Amino acid sequence: TKRRRSSGVREPMILEQHALPLASGDVVSIVGGGGKTSLMYALASAILQKNPSFHVLCTTTTHIGRPVSEKVIVRSTWDSLSQETESVLRNGVRKVVIASHFVDQEEKKLGGIPCEWVPLLQQYFDVVLIEADGSRGLPFKSPESHEPVVPVETTVLCCVVGTDALGTPLDAEHVHRPHRVASLCHVQLGVRVEPWMVTRVMTSLAGSLKPVPGMASHASHEGRSPPRLVAVVNKADVDPSAAIALAEDLARHDLEGPVSRWWRVLALSFRPSLALVRTLTPKSNER
C-alpha cells in the first residue's frame, strides 16, 4: 500500500490537493457516523481554495444544523429555489447551502432536498456536496432499510466513522442502529466495538456500501466511470495510532459489490482544526 503522510497540516486545502482531488461535475455524498457536516464544509473550503471560480453547493437529503456564517437558501419548490439560486450566484456568492424547509420552529435545523433536485442543481454548481445520512451525532452506524438517502448521480461516496467508537459498548448510547451492526457482525448487543467490526460494516453492501450498486448502475447507463469510494476515519486525535491502524486495515480489504477497492482512505482530525493525519491510496486505485 502506498502511503503519504502529512503531520500538523492545518490548511483545508490539503484535502483537495493531496487527498480528494475533486473535479467539476462531481457529486459527493457523505454517509456514516459523526463528522459528516465538518467534512462537507472542509471539502467546500478546499475546493474553493484550489478553484476560486467554482460554485460549490452544500446540502443534505436528511437534515443538518443551520450554519451561521454561510449563505443559506430555503425553498420548498424547485421553481422558487431555481430563481433564488440564480439571483444569489449572480451576486458573486461561490458557496451556497440549500435546504427545502426548516425542521424546527426555531429554524436551527435544515431539512433535506429531494434527490430529484440534484441533477437540476448541477447546472448551477461545479461541485455538489451532500450530507446523505443521519447518525444522531454518534461515531458509528450501520444503515436501516430506508438509509442512507444517496442520489444515484453521486460520483464520490465518503463513508465516515469516528475513532472514538472503538472500545465503546455496542448500544444505542454509543452507536447508531446498534442492532444493525450486531446483525451484520454476528455479535451480541453490548459487546465492545472492535476494529474488525468497523471494517466489516464499512466494506459491506449491507452496511456503508449499500448505495453503491445503484450509483454504479447509473454511472454505467450514463457512460461514466464507476463511483469512487472513500473511507474516512474521523477524530484521529482521540487515538492517532488506533485511527491509522483502522485506516490501514480498511485499505487492505476488498469491498463487496461492483467497486472492489477504496479510492482513498483518510485518517482525519478536526480538533483543534483540520489535520490530515494519514492518506492511504490502495494500489489498484492510484491515479
PDB file of C-alpha atoms in Angstrom:
ATOM      1  CA  THR A   1       0.000   0.000   0.000  1.00  0.00           C
ATOM      2  CA  LYS A   2       1.316   3.413  -0.989  1.00  0.00           C
ATOM      3  CA  ARG A   3       1.277   5.833   1.931  1.00  0.00           C
ATOM      4  CA  ARG A   4       1.639   9.558   2.168  1.00  0.00           C
ATOM      5  CA  ARG A   5       1.782  11.316   5.482  1.00  0.00           C
ATOM      6  CA  SER A   6       1.311  14.923   6.473  1.00  0.00           C
ATOM      7  CA  SER A   7       1.759  15.846  10.123  1.00  0.00           C
ATOM      8  CA  GLY A   8       0.485  19.013  11.688  1.00  0.00           C
ATOM      9  CA  VAL A   9      -1.048  20.415   8.499  1.00  0.00           C
ATOM     10  CA  ARG A  10      -3.869  22.819   9.296  1.00  0.00           C
ATOM     11  CA  GLU A  11      -4.989  24.081   5.881  1.00  0.00           C
ATOM     12  CA  PRO A  12      -8.249  22.637   4.495  1.00  0.00           C
ATOM     13  CA  MET A  13      -6.650  22.837   1.029  1.00  0.00           C
ATOM     14  CA  ILE A  14      -4.728  19.646   1.836  1.00  0.00           C
ATOM     15  CA  LEU A  15      -7.961  17.705   1.333  1.00  0.00           C
ATOM     16  CA  GLU A  16      -8.281  18.922  -2.231  1.00  0.00           C
ATOM     17  CA  GLN A  17      -4.658  18.869  -3.325  1.00  0.00           C
ATOM     18  CA  HIS A  18      -3.448  15.606  -1.866  1.00  0.00           C
ATOM     19  CA  ALA A  19      -6.342  13.561  -0.516  1.00  0.00           C
ATOM     20  CA  LEU A  20      -9.510  14.062  -2.557  1.00  0.00           C
ATOM     21  CA  PRO A  21      -8.774  15.670  -5.942  1.00  0.00           C
ATOM     22  CA  LEU A  22     -12.332  16.545  -6.927  1.00  0.00           C
ATOM     23  CA  ALA A  23     -13.309  17.971 -10.311  1.00  0.00           C
ATOM     24  CA  SER A  24     -16.136  19.948 -11.836  1.00  0.00           C
ATOM     25  CA  GLY A  25     -19.171  17.693 -12.186  1.00  0.00           C
ATOM     26  CA  ASP A  26     -18.503  15.688  -9.027  1.00  0.00           C
ATOM     27  CA  VAL A  27     -21.364  14.901  -6.667  1.00  0.00           C
ATOM     28  CA  VAL A  28     -20.038  13.874  -3.244  1.00  0.00           C
ATOM     29  CA  SER A  29     -22.360  12.095  -0.792  1.00  0.00           C
ATOM     30  CA  ILE A  30     -21.221  11.677   2.810  1.00  0.00           C
ATOM     31  CA  VAL A  31     -22.634   8.834   4.927  1.00  0.00           C
ATOM     32  CA  GLY A  32     -21.942   7.061   8.209  1.00  0.00           C
ATOM     33  CA  GLY A  33     -21.050   8.337  11.653  1.00  0.00           C
ATOM     34  CA  GLY A  34     -20.374  11.718  13.229  1.00  0.00           C
ATOM     35  CA  GLY A  35     -18.237  14.331  11.497  1.00  0.00           C
ATOM     36  CA  LYS A  36     -20.106  14.411   8.190  1.00  0.00           C
ATOM     37  CA  THR A  37     -21.024  18.090   8.365  1.00  0.00           C
ATOM     38  CA  SER A  38     -17.488  19.183   9.295  1.00  0.00           C
ATOM     39  CA  LEU A  39     -16.126  17.117   6.408  1.00  0.00           C
ATOM     40  CA  MET A  40     -18.624  18.648   3.980  1.00  0.00           C
ATOM     41  CA  TYR A  41     -17.668  22.233   4.848  1.00  0.00           C
ATOM     42  CA  ALA A  42     -13.941  21.394   4.885  1.00  0.00           C
ATOM     43  CA  LEU A  43     -14.257  19.949   1.385  1.00  0.00           C
ATOM     44  CA  ALA A  44     -16.129  23.058   0.221  1.00  0.00           C
ATOM     45  CA  SER A  45     -13.366  25.328   1.542  1.00  0.00           C
ATOM     46  CA  ALA A  46     -10.685  23.141  -0.026  1.00  0.00           C
ATOM     47  CA  ILE A  47     -12.367  23.143  -3.434  1.00  0.00           C
ATOM     48  CA  LEU A  48     -12.720  26.930  -3.457  1.00  0.00           C
ATOM     49  CA  GLN A  49      -9.118  27.472  -2.361  1.00  0.00           C
ATOM     50  CA  LYS A  50      -7.923  25.485  -5.340  1.00  0.00           C
ATOM     51  CA  ASN A  51     -10.642  26.652  -7.765  1.00  0.00           C
ATOM     52  CA  PRO A  52     -11.753  30.186  -6.757  1.00  0.00           C
ATOM     53  CA  SER A  53     -14.055  30.482  -9.774  1.00  0.00           C
ATOM     54  CA  PHE A  54     -16.081  27.386  -8.866  1.00  0.00           C
ATOM     55  CA  HIS A  55     -19.591  27.425  -7.450  1.00  0.00           C
ATOM     56  CA  VAL A  56     -19.990  24.854  -4.651  1.00  0.00           C
ATOM     57  CA  LEU A  57     -23.241  23.584  -3.167  1.00  0.00           C
ATOM     58  CA  CYS A  58     -23.546  22.173   0.359  1.00  0.00           C
ATOM     59  CA  THR A  59     -26.835  20.436   1.011  1.00  0.00           C
ATOM     60  CA  THR A  60     -28.493  17.443   2.661  1.00  0.00           C
ATOM     61  CA  THR A  61     -31.018  14.747   1.853  1.00  0.00           C
ATOM     62  CA  THR A  62     -31.703  14.270   5.577  1.00  0.00           C
ATOM     63  CA  HIS A  63     -31.138  17.260   7.866  1.00  0.00           C
ATOM     64  CA  ILE A  64     -28.258  19.395   9.141  1.00  0.00           C
ATOM     65  CA  GLY A  65     -27.801  22.249  11.563  1.00  0.00           C
ATOM     66  CA  ARG A  66     -28.204  25.719  10.104  1.00  0.00           C
ATOM     67  CA  PRO A  67     -24.761  27.292   9.629  1.00  0.00           C
ATOM     68  CA  VAL A  68     -24.272  30.799  10.988  1.00  0.00           C
ATOM     69  CA  SER A  69     -21.697  32.072   8.512  1.00  0.00           C
ATOM     70  CA  GLU A  70     -22.849  30.643   5.170  1.00  0.00           C
ATOM     71  CA  LYS A  71     -25.341  31.824   2.573  1.00  0.00           C
ATOM     72  CA  VAL A  72     -28.441  29.679   3.113  1.00  0.00           C
ATOM     73  CA  ILE A  73     -31.374  29.268   0.710  1.00  0.00           C
ATOM     74  CA  VAL A  74     -34.509  27.517   1.975  1.00  0.00           C
ATOM     75  CA  ARG A  75     -37.234  26.890  -0.613  1.00  0.00           C
ATOM     76  CA  SER A  76     -39.881  24.191  -0.807  1.00  0.00           C
ATOM     77  CA  THR A  77     -40.427  24.216  -4.588  1.00  0.00           C
ATOM     78  CA  TRP A  78     -37.983  23.872  -7.446  1.00  0.00           C
ATOM     79  CA  ASP A  79     -39.256  26.961  -9.270  1.00  0.00           C
ATOM     80  CA  SER A  80     -38.690  29.266  -6.307  1.00  0.00           C
ATOM     81  CA  LEU A  81     -35.370  27.617  -5.493  1.00  0.00           C
ATOM     82  CA  SER A  82     -34.006  27.951  -9.022  1.00  0.00           C
ATOM     83  CA  GLN A  83     -34.952  31.643  -9.167  1.00  0.00           C
ATOM     84  CA  GLU A  84     -33.302  32.385  -5.815  1.00  0.00           C
ATOM     85  CA  THR A  85     -30.198  30.363  -6.710  1.00  0.00           C
ATOM     86  CA  GLU A  86     -29.736  32.254  -9.972  1.00  0.00           C
ATOM     87  CA  SER A  87     -30.067  35.564  -8.127  1.00  0.00           C
ATOM     88  CA  VAL A  88     -27.567  34.600  -5.395  1.00  0.00           C
ATOM     89  CA  LEU A  89     -24.955  33.329  -7.853  1.00  0.00           C
ATOM     90  CA  ARG A  90     -25.283  36.458 -10.000  1.00  0.00           C
ATOM     91  CA  ASN A  91     -24.270  38.448  -6.928  1.00  0.00           C
ATOM     92  CA  GLY A  92     -20.936  36.636  -6.738  1.00  0.00           C
ATOM     93  CA  VAL A  93     -21.616  34.083  -4.000  1.00  0.00           C
ATOM     94  CA  ARG A  94     -19.448  30.980  -4.511  1.00  0.00           C
ATOM     95  CA  LYS A  95     -20.608  28.658  -1.734  1.00  0.00           C
ATOM     96  CA  VAL A  96     -24.300  28.131  -1.014  1.00  0.00           C
ATOM     97  CA  VAL A  97     -26.173  25.951   1.484  1.00  0.00           C
ATOM     98  CA  ILE A  98     -29.561  24.787   0.212  1.00  0.00           C
ATOM     99  CA  ALA A  99     -32.457  23.111   2.052  1.00  0.00           C
ATOM    100  CA  SER A 100     -36.127  22.538   1.327  1.00  0.00           C
ATOM    101  CA  HIS A 101     -37.561  23.507   4.744  1.00  0.00           C
ATOM    102  CA  PHE A 102     -36.803  24.148   8.391  1.00  0.00           C
ATOM    103  CA  VAL A 103     -37.167  21.097  10.624  1.00  0.00           C
ATOM    104  CA  ASP A 104     -37.839  23.039  13.839  1.00  0.00           C
ATOM    105  CA  GLN A 105     -39.735  26.193  14.831  1.00  0.00           C
ATOM    106  CA  GLU A 106     -36.507  27.895  15.914  1.00  0.00           C
ATOM    107  CA  GLU A 107     -35.208  27.459  12.331  1.00  0.00           C
ATOM    108  CA  LYS A 108     -31.948  25.947  13.566  1.00  0.00           C
ATOM    109  CA  LYS A 109     -32.212  22.730  11.543  1.00  0.00           C
ATOM    110  CA  LEU A 110     -32.412  22.479   7.771  1.00  0.00           C
ATOM    111  CA  GLY A 111     -34.497  19.785   6.086  1.00  0.00           C
ATOM    112  CA  GLY A 112     -33.230  17.793   3.164  1.00  0.00           C
ATOM    113  CA  ILE A 113     -33.838  18.326  -0.530  1.00  0.00           C
ATOM    114  CA  PRO A 114     -35.434  15.669  -2.776  1.00  0.00           C
ATOM    115  CA  CYS A 115     -32.895  13.550  -4.651  1.00  0.00           C
ATOM    116  CA  GLU A 116     -34.636  14.628  -7.859  1.00  0.00           C
ATOM    117  CA  TRP A 117     -33.273  18.155  -7.368  1.00  0.00           C
ATOM    118  CA  VAL A 118     -29.620  17.052  -7.506  1.00  0.00           C
ATOM    119  CA  PRO A 119     -29.244  16.786 -11.314  1.00  0.00           C
ATOM    120  CA  LEU A 120     -31.144  20.060 -11.668  1.00  0.00           C
ATOM    121  CA  LEU A 121     -28.810  21.810  -9.229  1.00  0.00           C
ATOM    122  CA  GLN A 122     -25.774  20.546 -11.126  1.00  0.00           C
ATOM    123  CA  GLN A 123     -26.486  23.091 -13.840  1.00  0.00           C
ATOM    124  CA  TYR A 124     -25.692  25.852 -11.309  1.00  0.00           C
ATOM    125  CA  PHE A 125     -22.813  24.321  -9.316  1.00  0.00           C
ATOM    126  CA  ASP A 126     -19.448  22.842 -10.267  1.00  0.00           C
ATOM    127  CA  VAL A 127     -19.386  20.501  -7.275  1.00  0.00           C
ATOM    128  CA  VAL A 128     -22.301  19.287  -5.151  1.00  0.00           C
ATOM    129  CA  LEU A 129     -21.610  18.131  -1.571  1.00  0.00           C
ATOM    130  CA  ILE A 130     -24.369  16.229   0.221  1.00  0.00           C
ATOM    131  CA  GLU A 131     -24.764  15.056   3.796  1.00  0.00           C
ATOM    132  CA  ALA A 132     -26.814  11.984   2.956  1.00  0.00           C
ATOM    133  CA  ASP A 133     -27.168  10.156   6.262  1.00  0.00           C
ATOM    134  CA  GLY A 134     -28.052  10.693   9.900  1.00  0.00           C
ATOM    135  CA  SER A 135     -26.341   9.299  12.990  1.00  0.00           C
ATOM    136  CA  ARG A 136     -27.602  11.465  15.883  1.00  0.00           C
ATOM    137  CA  GLY A 137     -24.023  12.664  16.278  1.00  0.00           C
ATOM    138  CA  LEU A 138     -22.788   9.169  17.173  1.00  0.00           C
ATOM    139  CA  PRO A 139     -19.493   7.998  15.671  1.00  0.00           C
ATOM    140  CA  PHE A 140     -20.537   4.646  14.174  1.00  0.00           C
ATOM    141  CA  LYS A 141     -23.592   3.193  12.495  1.00  0.00           C
ATOM    142  CA  SER A 142     -24.933   0.645  10.053  1.00  0.00           C
ATOM    143  CA  PRO A 143     -27.896   1.823   7.983  1.00  0.00           C
ATOM    144  CA  GLU A 144     -31.523   0.909   8.436  1.00  0.00           C
ATOM    145  CA  SER A 145     -33.540  -0.285   5.434  1.00  0.00           C
ATOM    146  CA  HIS A 146     -34.506   3.273   4.396  1.00  0.00           C
ATOM    147  CA  GLU A 147     -30.978   4.676   4.779  1.00  0.00           C
ATOM    148  CA  PRO A 148     -28.866   6.362   3.515  1.00  0.00           C
ATOM    149  CA  VAL A 149     -30.537   8.797   1.102  1.00  0.00           C
ATOM    150  CA  VAL A 150     -27.891   8.889  -1.633  1.00  0.00           C
ATOM    151  CA  PRO A 151     -28.695  10.271  -5.096  1.00  0.00           C
ATOM    152  CA  VAL A 152     -27.727   7.937  -7.958  1.00  0.00           C
ATOM    153  CA  GLU A 153     -25.815  10.845  -9.529  1.00  0.00           C
ATOM    154  CA  THR A 154     -23.212  10.525  -6.747  1.00  0.00           C
ATOM    155  CA  THR A 155     -19.686  10.177  -8.153  1.00  0.00           C
ATOM    156  CA  VAL A 156     -17.828  10.046  -4.804  1.00  0.00           C
ATOM    157  CA  LEU A 157     -19.188   8.281  -1.709  1.00  0.00           C
ATOM    158  CA  CYS A 158     -17.460   9.181   1.592  1.00  0.00           C
ATOM    159  CA  CYS A 159     -18.083   6.681   4.410  1.00  0.00           C
ATOM    160  CA  VAL A 160     -17.262   8.150   7.833  1.00  0.00           C
ATOM    161  CA  VAL A 161     -16.524   6.522  11.184  1.00  0.00           C
ATOM    162  CA  GLY A 162     -15.229   8.104  14.388  1.00  0.00           C
ATOM    163  CA  THR A 163     -12.164   6.708  16.147  1.00  0.00           C
ATOM    164  CA  ASP A 164     -13.982   7.302  19.434  1.00  0.00           C
ATOM    165  CA  ALA A 165     -16.340   4.416  18.605  1.00  0.00           C
ATOM    166  CA  LEU A 166     -13.586   1.888  19.247  1.00  0.00           C
ATOM    167  CA  GLY A 167     -13.873   0.217  22.627  1.00  0.00           C
ATOM    168  CA  THR A 168     -17.331   1.579  23.414  1.00  0.00           C
ATOM    169  CA  PRO A 169     -20.308  -0.695  24.134  1.00  0.00           C
ATOM    170  CA  LEU A 170     -22.416  -1.686  21.152  1.00  0.00           C
ATOM    171  CA  ASP A 171     -25.571   0.024  22.399  1.00  0.00           C
ATOM    172  CA  ALA A 172     -27.838   2.920  21.474  1.00  0.00           C
ATOM    173  CA  GLU A 173     -25.910   5.343  23.677  1.00  0.00           C
ATOM    174  CA  HIS A 174     -22.701   4.904  21.705  1.00  0.00           C
ATOM    175  CA  VAL A 175     -23.686   3.532  18.279  1.00  0.00           C
ATOM    176  CA  HIS A 176     -26.496   4.496  15.915  1.00  0.00           C
ATOM    177  CA  ARG A 177     -28.594   1.470  14.854  1.00  0.00           C
ATOM    178  CA  PRO A 178     -26.563  -0.897  17.077  1.00  0.00           C
ATOM    179  CA  HIS A 179     -28.874  -3.810  16.223  1.00  0.00           C
ATOM    180  CA  ARG A 180     -27.867  -3.478  12.560  1.00  0.00           C
ATOM    181  CA  VAL A 181     -24.187  -3.640  13.472  1.00  0.00           C
ATOM    182  CA  ALA A 182     -24.807  -6.656  15.734  1.00  0.00           C
ATOM    183  CA  SER A 183     -26.686  -8.489  12.978  1.00  0.00           C
ATOM    184  CA  LEU A 184     -24.055  -7.789  10.331  1.00  0.00           C
ATOM    185  CA  CYS A 185     -21.148  -8.770  12.588  1.00  0.00           C
ATOM    186  CA  HIS A 186     -22.924 -11.719  14.267  1.00  0.00           C
ATOM    187  CA  VAL A 187     -22.275 -10.397  17.772  1.00  0.00           C
ATOM    188  CA  GLN A 188     -24.436  -9.604  20.771  1.00  0.00           C
ATOM    189  CA  LEU A 189     -25.543  -6.119  21.730  1.00  0.00           C
ATOM    190  CA  GLY A 190     -23.392  -4.711  24.494  1.00  0.00           C
ATOM    191  CA  VAL A 191     -20.053  -6.118  23.343  1.00  0.00           C
ATOM    192  CA  ARG A 192     -17.180  -3.682  22.841  1.00  0.00           C
ATOM    193  CA  VAL A 193     -16.806  -2.216  19.360  1.00  0.00           C
ATOM    194  CA  GLU A 194     -13.641  -3.635  17.797  1.00  0.00           C
ATOM    195  CA  PRO A 195     -11.814  -2.529  14.634  1.00  0.00           C
ATOM    196  CA  TRP A 196     -12.813  -5.672  12.713  1.00  0.00           C
ATOM    197  CA  MET A 197     -16.488  -4.793  13.295  1.00  0.00           C
ATOM    198  CA  VAL A 198     -15.982  -1.330  11.818  1.00  0.00           C
ATOM    199  CA  THR A 199     -14.188  -2.829   8.821  1.00  0.00           C
ATOM    200  CA  ARG A 200     -16.994  -5.360   8.351  1.00  0.00           C
ATOM    201  CA  VAL A 201     -19.692  -2.677   8.292  1.00  0.00           C
ATOM    202  CA  MET A 202     -17.744  -0.259   6.090  1.00  0.00           C
ATOM    203  CA  THR A 203     -16.850  -2.859   3.446  1.00  0.00           C
ATOM    204  CA  SER A 204     -20.286  -4.492   3.254  1.00  0.00           C
ATOM    205  CA  LEU A 205     -23.177  -3.928   0.842  1.00  0.00           C
ATOM    206  CA  ALA A 206     -25.467  -4.325   3.844  1.00  0.00           C
ATOM    207  CA  GLY A 207     -23.512  -1.598   5.636  1.00  0.00           C
ATOM    208  CA  SER A 208     -21.834   1.571   4.429  1.00  0.00           C
ATOM    209  CA  LEU A 209     -21.673   0.460   0.780  1.00  0.00           C
ATOM    210  CA  LYS A 210     -25.419  -0.069   0.446  1.00  0.00           C
ATOM    211  CA  PRO A 211     -25.901   2.747  -2.136  1.00  0.00           C
ATOM    212  CA  VAL A 212     -23.038   1.613  -4.403  1.00  0.00           C
ATOM    213  CA  PRO A 213     -24.922  -0.748  -6.766  1.00  0.00           C
ATOM    214  CA  GLY A 214     -27.451   1.962  -7.657  1.00  0.00           C
ATOM    215  CA  MET A 215     -24.687   4.520  -8.166  1.00  0.00           C
ATOM    216  CA  ALA A 216     -22.652   2.125 -10.324  1.00  0.00           C
ATOM    217  CA  SER A 217     -25.655   1.171 -12.440  1.00  0.00           C
ATOM    218  CA  HIS A 218     -26.485   4.828 -13.076  1.00  0.00           C
ATOM    219  CA  ALA A 219     -22.862   5.623 -13.959  1.00  0.00           C
ATOM    220  CA  SER A 220     -22.775   2.724 -16.437  1.00  0.00           C
ATOM    221  CA  HIS A 221     -26.041   3.836 -18.012  1.00  0.00           C
ATOM    222  CA  GLU A 222     -24.652   7.373 -18.376  1.00  0.00           C
ATOM    223  CA  GLY A 223     -21.354   6.101 -19.796  1.00  0.00           C
ATOM    224  CA  ARG A 224     -19.375   7.424 -16.821  1.00  0.00           C
ATOM    225  CA  SER A 225     -16.618   5.872 -14.740  1.00  0.00           C
ATOM    226  CA  PRO A 226     -17.669   3.824 -11.694  1.00  0.00           C
ATOM    227  CA  PRO A 227     -18.188   5.776  -8.471  1.00  0.00           C
ATOM    228  CA  ARG A 228     -15.132   6.455  -6.293  1.00  0.00           C
ATOM    229  CA  LEU A 229     -15.345   5.278  -2.690  1.00  0.00           C
ATOM    230  CA  VAL A 230     -13.613   6.969   0.237  1.00  0.00           C
ATOM    231  CA  ALA A 231     -13.267   5.698   3.808  1.00  0.00           C
ATOM    232  CA  VAL A 232     -12.813   8.447   6.409  1.00  0.00           C
ATOM    233  CA  VAL A 233     -11.597   7.609   9.917  1.00  0.00           C
ATOM    234  CA  ASN A 234     -12.505  10.789  11.781  1.00  0.00           C
ATOM    235  CA  LYS A 235     -11.456  12.079  15.218  1.00  0.00           C
ATOM    236  CA  ALA A 236      -7.961  10.671  14.832  1.00  0.00           C
ATOM    237  CA  ASP A 237      -6.874  12.980  17.665  1.00  0.00           C
ATOM    238  CA  VAL A 238      -8.654  10.663  20.126  1.00  0.00           C
ATOM    239  CA  ASP A 239      -6.127   7.890  19.425  1.00  0.00           C
ATOM    240  CA  PRO A 240      -3.868   8.529  16.407  1.00  0.00           C
ATOM    241  CA  SER A 241      -2.295   5.071  16.395  1.00  0.00           C
ATOM    242  CA  ALA A 242      -5.696   3.352  16.542  1.00  0.00           C
ATOM    243  CA  ALA A 243      -7.036   5.618  13.778  1.00  0.00           C
ATOM    244  CA  ILE A 244      -4.087   4.873  11.489  1.00  0.00           C
ATOM    245  CA  ALA A 245      -4.307   1.139  12.223  1.00  0.00           C
ATOM    246  CA  LEU A 246      -8.016   1.151  11.347  1.00  0.00           C
ATOM    247  CA  ALA A 247      -7.356   3.125   8.156  1.00  0.00           C
ATOM    248  CA  GLU A 248      -4.654   0.637   7.151  1.00  0.00           C
ATOM    249  CA  ASP A 249      -6.979  -2.288   7.817  1.00  0.00           C
ATOM    250  CA  LEU A 250      -9.708  -0.710   5.687  1.00  0.00           C
ATOM    251  CA  ALA A 251      -7.236  -0.095   2.859  1.00  0.00           C
ATOM    252  CA  ARG A 252      -6.219  -3.765   2.831  1.00  0.00           C
ATOM    253  CA  HIS A 253      -9.740  -5.144   2.496  1.00  0.00           C
ATOM    254  CA  ASP A 254     -11.614  -5.815  -0.719  1.00  0.00           C
ATOM    255  CA  LEU A 255     -15.087  -4.296  -0.893  1.00  0.00           C
ATOM    256  CA  GLU A 256     -18.344  -6.079  -1.576  1.00  0.00           C
ATOM    257  CA  GLY A 257     -20.182  -5.080  -4.730  1.00  0.00           C
ATOM    258  CA  PRO A 258     -19.276  -3.613  -8.114  1.00  0.00           C
ATOM    259  CA  VAL A 259     -16.381  -1.443  -6.828  1.00  0.00           C
ATOM    260  CA  SER A 260     -13.717  -3.648  -5.249  1.00  0.00           C
ATOM    261  CA  ARG A 261     -11.308  -1.093  -3.725  1.00  0.00           C
ATOM    262  CA  TRP A 262     -11.380   2.222  -1.922  1.00  0.00           C
ATOM    263  CA  TRP A 263     -10.249   5.227  -3.955  1.00  0.00           C
ATOM    264  CA  ARG A 264      -8.805   6.828  -0.827  1.00  0.00           C
ATOM    265  CA  VAL A 265      -8.681   6.008   2.890  1.00  0.00           C
ATOM    266  CA  LEU A 266      -8.205   9.042   5.152  1.00  0.00           C
ATOM    267  CA  ALA A 267      -7.485   9.465   8.851  1.00  0.00           C
ATOM    268  CA  LEU A 268      -8.627  12.967   9.832  1.00  0.00           C
ATOM    269  CA  SER A 269      -8.963  15.195  12.845  1.00  0.00           C
ATOM    270  CA  PHE A 270     -10.980  18.413  13.076  1.00  0.00           C
ATOM    271  CA  ARG A 271      -9.757  19.343  16.564  1.00  0.00           C
ATOM    272  CA  PRO A 272      -8.479  21.911  17.253  1.00  0.00           C
ATOM    273  CA  SER A 273      -8.592  22.449  13.493  1.00  0.00           C
ATOM    274  CA  LEU A 274      -8.396  20.298  10.402  1.00  0.00           C
ATOM    275  CA  ALA A 275      -5.398  17.971  10.265  1.00  0.00           C
ATOM    276  CA  LEU A 276      -4.833  15.230   7.728  1.00  0.00           C
ATOM    277  CA  VAL A 277      -3.159  12.503   9.767  1.00  0.00           C
ATOM    278  CA  ARG A 278      -2.731   9.900   7.023  1.00  0.00           C
ATOM    279  CA  THR A 279      -3.808   9.272   3.421  1.00  0.00           C
ATOM    280  CA  LEU A 280      -3.762   5.731   2.073  1.00  0.00           C
ATOM    281  CA  THR A 281      -4.170   5.061  -1.638  1.00  0.00           C
ATOM    282  CA  PRO A 282      -4.836   1.377  -2.423  1.00  0.00           C
ATOM    283  CA  LYS A 283      -2.516   0.416  -5.275  1.00  0.00           C
ATOM    284  CA  SER A 284      -5.270  -0.623  -7.678  1.00  0.00           C
ATOM    285  CA  ASN A 285      -6.753   2.875  -7.437  1.00  0.00           C
ATOM    286  CA  GLU A 286      -3.638   5.063  -7.754  1.00  0.00           C
ATOM    287  CA  ARG A 287      -4.097   7.830 -10.304  1.00  0.00           C
TER     288      ARG A 287
END
